[in-house]
Amino acid sequence: MHKLLLTAGICLIIASLASSSRLVCYYNSLAEDRAGDGKVTVSDIDPNQCTHLIYAFSDINVLHQLAPNSAADFQRYVDFNELKSQNPELKTLLAVGGPQFDTQKFIAMATDGNNRETFIESAVKQLRDEGFDGLNIDWRYPGDEKKDFTKLCQELKVAFDNEATTSNREPLMLTASVSAKRVIIDESYEVEKLSMTLDFINVMTYDLRGPMEDTVTAHHSPLFKGSQDTGDKKFFNSNSAMQYWRDQGASKDQLNLGLGLFGRAYDLSSDSTAVGAPVSGPGEEGCFTGEEGFWAAYETCIYLEGVQTELIVDQEVPYAVIDNQWVGFENKESLTVKADYLRANNFGGAFVWSLDLDDVSGKFCKDGNYPLISHLHDLLVPDFPSSDPSKTTSARTTKATTKPTTTTTTTKATTKPTTTTTTTKATTKPTTTKPTTTTTTKGSGDGGSCADGDGRYVNPANPGSFFNCANGIAFLQFCQRGLIYKKACDCCDFP
C-alpha cells in the first residue's frame, strides 16, 4: 500500500523568510541504556546539526548542589563537550530536573536563600569544570514556589555574569523548559521577570494531550485548535501556547517552539478510527523505548511500514491507524509547517525532545541519518555551522533530502555504526578531564579520600589523574593525554 504524502491542506509560508536563529536539541542520557539498535551514545551525536545541545539530566544532591546522576556521567560530560572540537560554534548546556525528577529537591533548594547560594556556587563550578556553556532548568512545575523559581533564576544570572567578569570569559547561559498549558503557566511562572533573566525559554508544546488522561484519540502536539476542541482543550495547541507566553510578557525572540520526535499511541475501543474515537488507554510500548503508548520516531517507522498516513487538516499534524493502534506523530511535512509558523511569527527558534528518538543510524526509516533533525536543520539554520573554514574544524554532514519520512522499513541491521569521530583537540588550554568509572574510598589527605569534603584532589600515584569527590565517594578520573592535574588551578594543564 502506498503511503499518502501530506501536501493537501498545508499553507506554506514564502520561502524567503529569514531563518530562525536556534535549533536546540536535547540528548536523553537514558538512551545509552536502551537495548540493541535503540542504544544511542554521545559518540553517535552529529555536532553539526543543532546550534545548542543539552545533556539531560543532572541531579541535585542532599547538600543542595548540582550533581551528576551517576559515575558514568563524568565520562559522558567529557565526551559531550568534546563535540565542540568538531564544531567550535556549537553550544552545550547541562539540564537539571526533568519529567521523572523529585520536585521536592527543587523546592528544598529554591525556597531557602542559603541553599540557593550553595546550588548556584556548585553550578558555576561544575559547568566551568566540565566545559558546559550553560544551564537548563527543567522544574515541573514550580506552582506555589513560582516566586522562589524567579529568585533562583535571577540569582543564577547575577552569579553567571559576575563569574564572567572575574574570569574574563563569555557568561554562562541560563535557560528554562516550561509548560505550554495556561493553567500551569499562570500558577508557576512570573513570565515578564523570567524573560528579563533567561537567555531563551523552551516551551514544551508536546504531550498536550495523551493516552494516560484522554478517553478519545487526539494528537499530542497539534499546531492549531481542532474543530472538536472545547473548554480548556481549545488552548492545548502550539499556537495558543506560544502566543500566551508572548502575551504574558516573554520576548518572542526568546521563545523556542517544542518539537517531540515521538508519537503517542492509543488502544482503540471501537471500530471508529477518526480523531475523537473512543479509546481504552495507552497503546503498545515501543520495542526499544519500552513505554506504553510512546513510540520514538524510528519505532514509528517500524510499526507504520505500509500503513497510510492521514492528516488532521485543521491542526496540521499527521496520524495513522494500524490494527487497533491509533498514533499521532510528527513527520517532515508537519515539521515544515511548524518551522514556517515560528519564522512567520518571529519566534526565536525550536527545540527538539530528543535527538536520540530520531533515526540516528538511518537503519529504520531508510532516509539517512537523523532524517527529522537534518530536515529541521535545513529549514531553520541552514548556515550552521559557518561555511567559513576558519570557524569550523569539520565539514557538514551530507544528508539525503528527497525521500519523505513516511517511507519506512522493518528490516534492521545487526550492528550500530558510530556516526562521529573524535578529532585532534584544539590548541587552547583544556580544562576538562577524562574520567574512568572506577571508584575508591581509600587514601588520605590529598591522596584522594573525601575527608575534606567534595572536590578534586591530587593523586600522588599518578600526576595525570586525580580524585573527584562527590557525595562522599572519590571517583578516579584521568586528564587527557599529555596533561597533568594541578591543584592550583583545579584543572588539567600542560606540565
XYZ file of C-alpha atoms in Angstrom, residues 99-287:
189
model
C 9.794 14.646 33.963
C 10.850 11.988 36.487
C 12.691 14.332 38.842
C 11.756 14.614 42.520
C 10.196 18.091 42.726
C 10.942 18.256 46.455
C 14.648 18.619 45.625
C 13.894 21.811 43.722
C 11.614 23.081 46.495
C 14.121 22.398 49.305
C 16.864 24.154 47.363
C 14.969 27.118 45.908
C 12.922 28.150 48.948
C 15.952 28.710 51.190
C 18.417 31.506 50.450
C 21.431 29.612 51.786
C 20.517 26.523 49.797
C 20.125 28.584 46.639
C 23.573 30.057 47.208
C 25.042 26.575 47.653
C 23.392 25.339 44.468
C 24.496 28.360 42.462
C 28.121 28.085 43.587
C 28.196 24.390 42.729
C 26.551 25.050 39.357
C 29.114 27.670 38.329
C 31.981 25.400 39.343
C 30.654 22.239 37.713
C 29.645 23.918 34.451
C 33.067 25.527 34.099
C 34.978 22.421 35.209
C 33.163 20.159 32.777
C 33.212 22.583 29.849
C 29.483 23.363 29.515
C 28.318 26.717 28.151
C 25.234 26.993 30.319
C 22.468 25.531 32.474
C 18.929 24.453 31.569
C 16.377 24.270 34.399
C 13.527 21.804 33.876
C 11.403 22.166 37.037
C 7.984 20.530 36.614
C 6.361 22.656 37.988
C 7.099 25.484 40.467
C 3.425 26.144 41.298
C 3.238 27.839 44.707
C 7.018 28.301 44.598
C 6.971 30.434 41.458
C 8.468 33.455 43.249
C 11.303 31.256 44.510
C 11.815 29.993 40.981
C 12.154 33.596 39.841
C 14.660 34.328 42.641
C 16.681 31.248 41.699
C 16.888 32.340 38.058
C 17.727 35.944 38.951
C 20.474 34.923 41.374
C 21.900 32.411 38.909
C 22.065 35.097 36.231
C 23.860 37.529 38.549
C 26.346 34.818 39.557
C 26.957 33.855 35.926
C 27.592 37.490 34.958
C 29.891 38.123 37.930
C 31.906 34.992 37.236
C 32.304 36.007 33.607
C 33.635 39.413 34.638
C 36.114 37.848 37.045
C 37.308 35.155 34.663
C 37.152 37.336 31.538
C 35.101 34.657 29.795
C 31.782 34.593 27.980
C 28.953 34.375 30.551
C 27.324 31.034 31.133
C 23.886 30.771 29.551
C 20.744 30.344 31.636
C 17.669 28.734 30.087
C 14.488 27.009 31.245
C 11.998 24.466 29.929
C 8.436 25.463 30.724
C 4.868 24.264 30.422
C 2.673 25.059 27.429
C -0.601 24.773 29.386
C -2.218 28.027 30.503
C -3.281 26.874 33.949
C 0.288 25.790 34.767
C 1.782 28.943 33.237
C -0.439 31.095 35.466
C 0.381 29.043 38.571
C 4.109 28.562 38.028
C 5.808 31.476 36.266
C 6.347 35.208 36.635
C 6.738 35.424 32.894
C 7.910 39.015 32.473
C 10.579 38.695 35.171
C 11.797 35.394 33.736
C 12.003 36.970 30.304
C 14.402 39.593 31.665
C 16.598 36.859 33.152
C 16.711 33.864 30.800
C 18.676 33.612 27.560
C 15.960 31.501 25.979
C 12.811 29.647 27.001
C 11.855 26.180 25.753
C 8.053 25.921 25.605
C 7.103 22.238 25.816
C 4.452 22.230 23.107
C 4.095 18.455 23.080
C 2.280 15.973 25.317
C -0.552 18.491 25.428
C -2.898 15.516 25.060
C -2.179 11.870 25.748
C -3.483 8.347 26.324
C -2.913 8.469 30.068
C -5.689 11.030 30.586
C -7.753 11.124 27.374
C -10.711 8.859 26.666
C -10.631 9.645 22.938
C -7.933 9.924 20.299
C -6.124 13.260 19.987
C -2.768 14.418 18.668
C -0.357 15.282 21.472
C 1.244 18.248 19.660
C -1.197 19.961 17.269
C -0.196 23.276 15.769
C -3.698 24.781 15.900
C -7.016 24.276 17.690
C -9.055 21.352 16.427
C -12.689 21.510 15.362
C -13.639 19.184 18.226
C -11.725 21.062 20.929
C -13.891 22.667 23.585
C -13.304 24.179 27.026
C -9.652 24.298 28.088
C -8.753 21.873 25.284
C -9.076 24.682 22.763
C -5.820 26.030 24.256
C -3.987 22.667 24.010
C -2.058 23.510 20.861
C 1.309 25.015 19.955
C -0.054 28.268 18.551
C -2.081 29.027 21.666
C 0.848 28.256 23.976
C 3.402 30.364 22.116
C 1.045 33.318 21.815
C 0.146 33.097 25.510
C 3.785 33.165 26.623
C 4.280 36.208 24.384
C 1.157 37.933 25.707
C 2.252 37.381 29.320
C 5.477 39.295 28.710
C 8.035 36.940 27.163
C 10.115 38.302 24.319
C 9.314 36.460 21.089
C 12.962 36.011 20.186
C 13.498 34.133 23.482
C 10.790 31.564 22.824
C 11.603 28.163 21.337
C 8.798 26.006 19.927
C 8.924 22.457 21.300
C 9.015 19.566 18.812
C 8.594 15.999 20.054
C 10.255 13.356 17.891
C 7.859 10.691 19.090
C 4.291 9.538 18.719
C 1.591 8.965 21.322
C -0.393 5.786 20.696
C -3.860 4.742 21.919
C -5.710 1.426 22.084
C -8.929 1.918 20.121
C -12.041 0.555 21.817
C -14.421 0.625 18.830
C -14.383 0.393 15.053
C -14.062 4.175 14.796
C -10.586 5.402 13.839
C -11.130 9.159 13.416
C -9.898 11.950 15.658
C -12.077 11.749 18.771
C -12.604 7.966 18.520
C -13.075 6.211 21.900
C -10.037 4.511 23.437
C -9.356 2.146 26.310
C -5.954 3.527 27.276
C -2.364 3.825 26.038
C -1.237 1.783 23.057
C 1.554 -0.720 22.780
C 5.004 0.163 24.074
C 7.895 0.943 21.777
C 10.089 -2.078 21.153
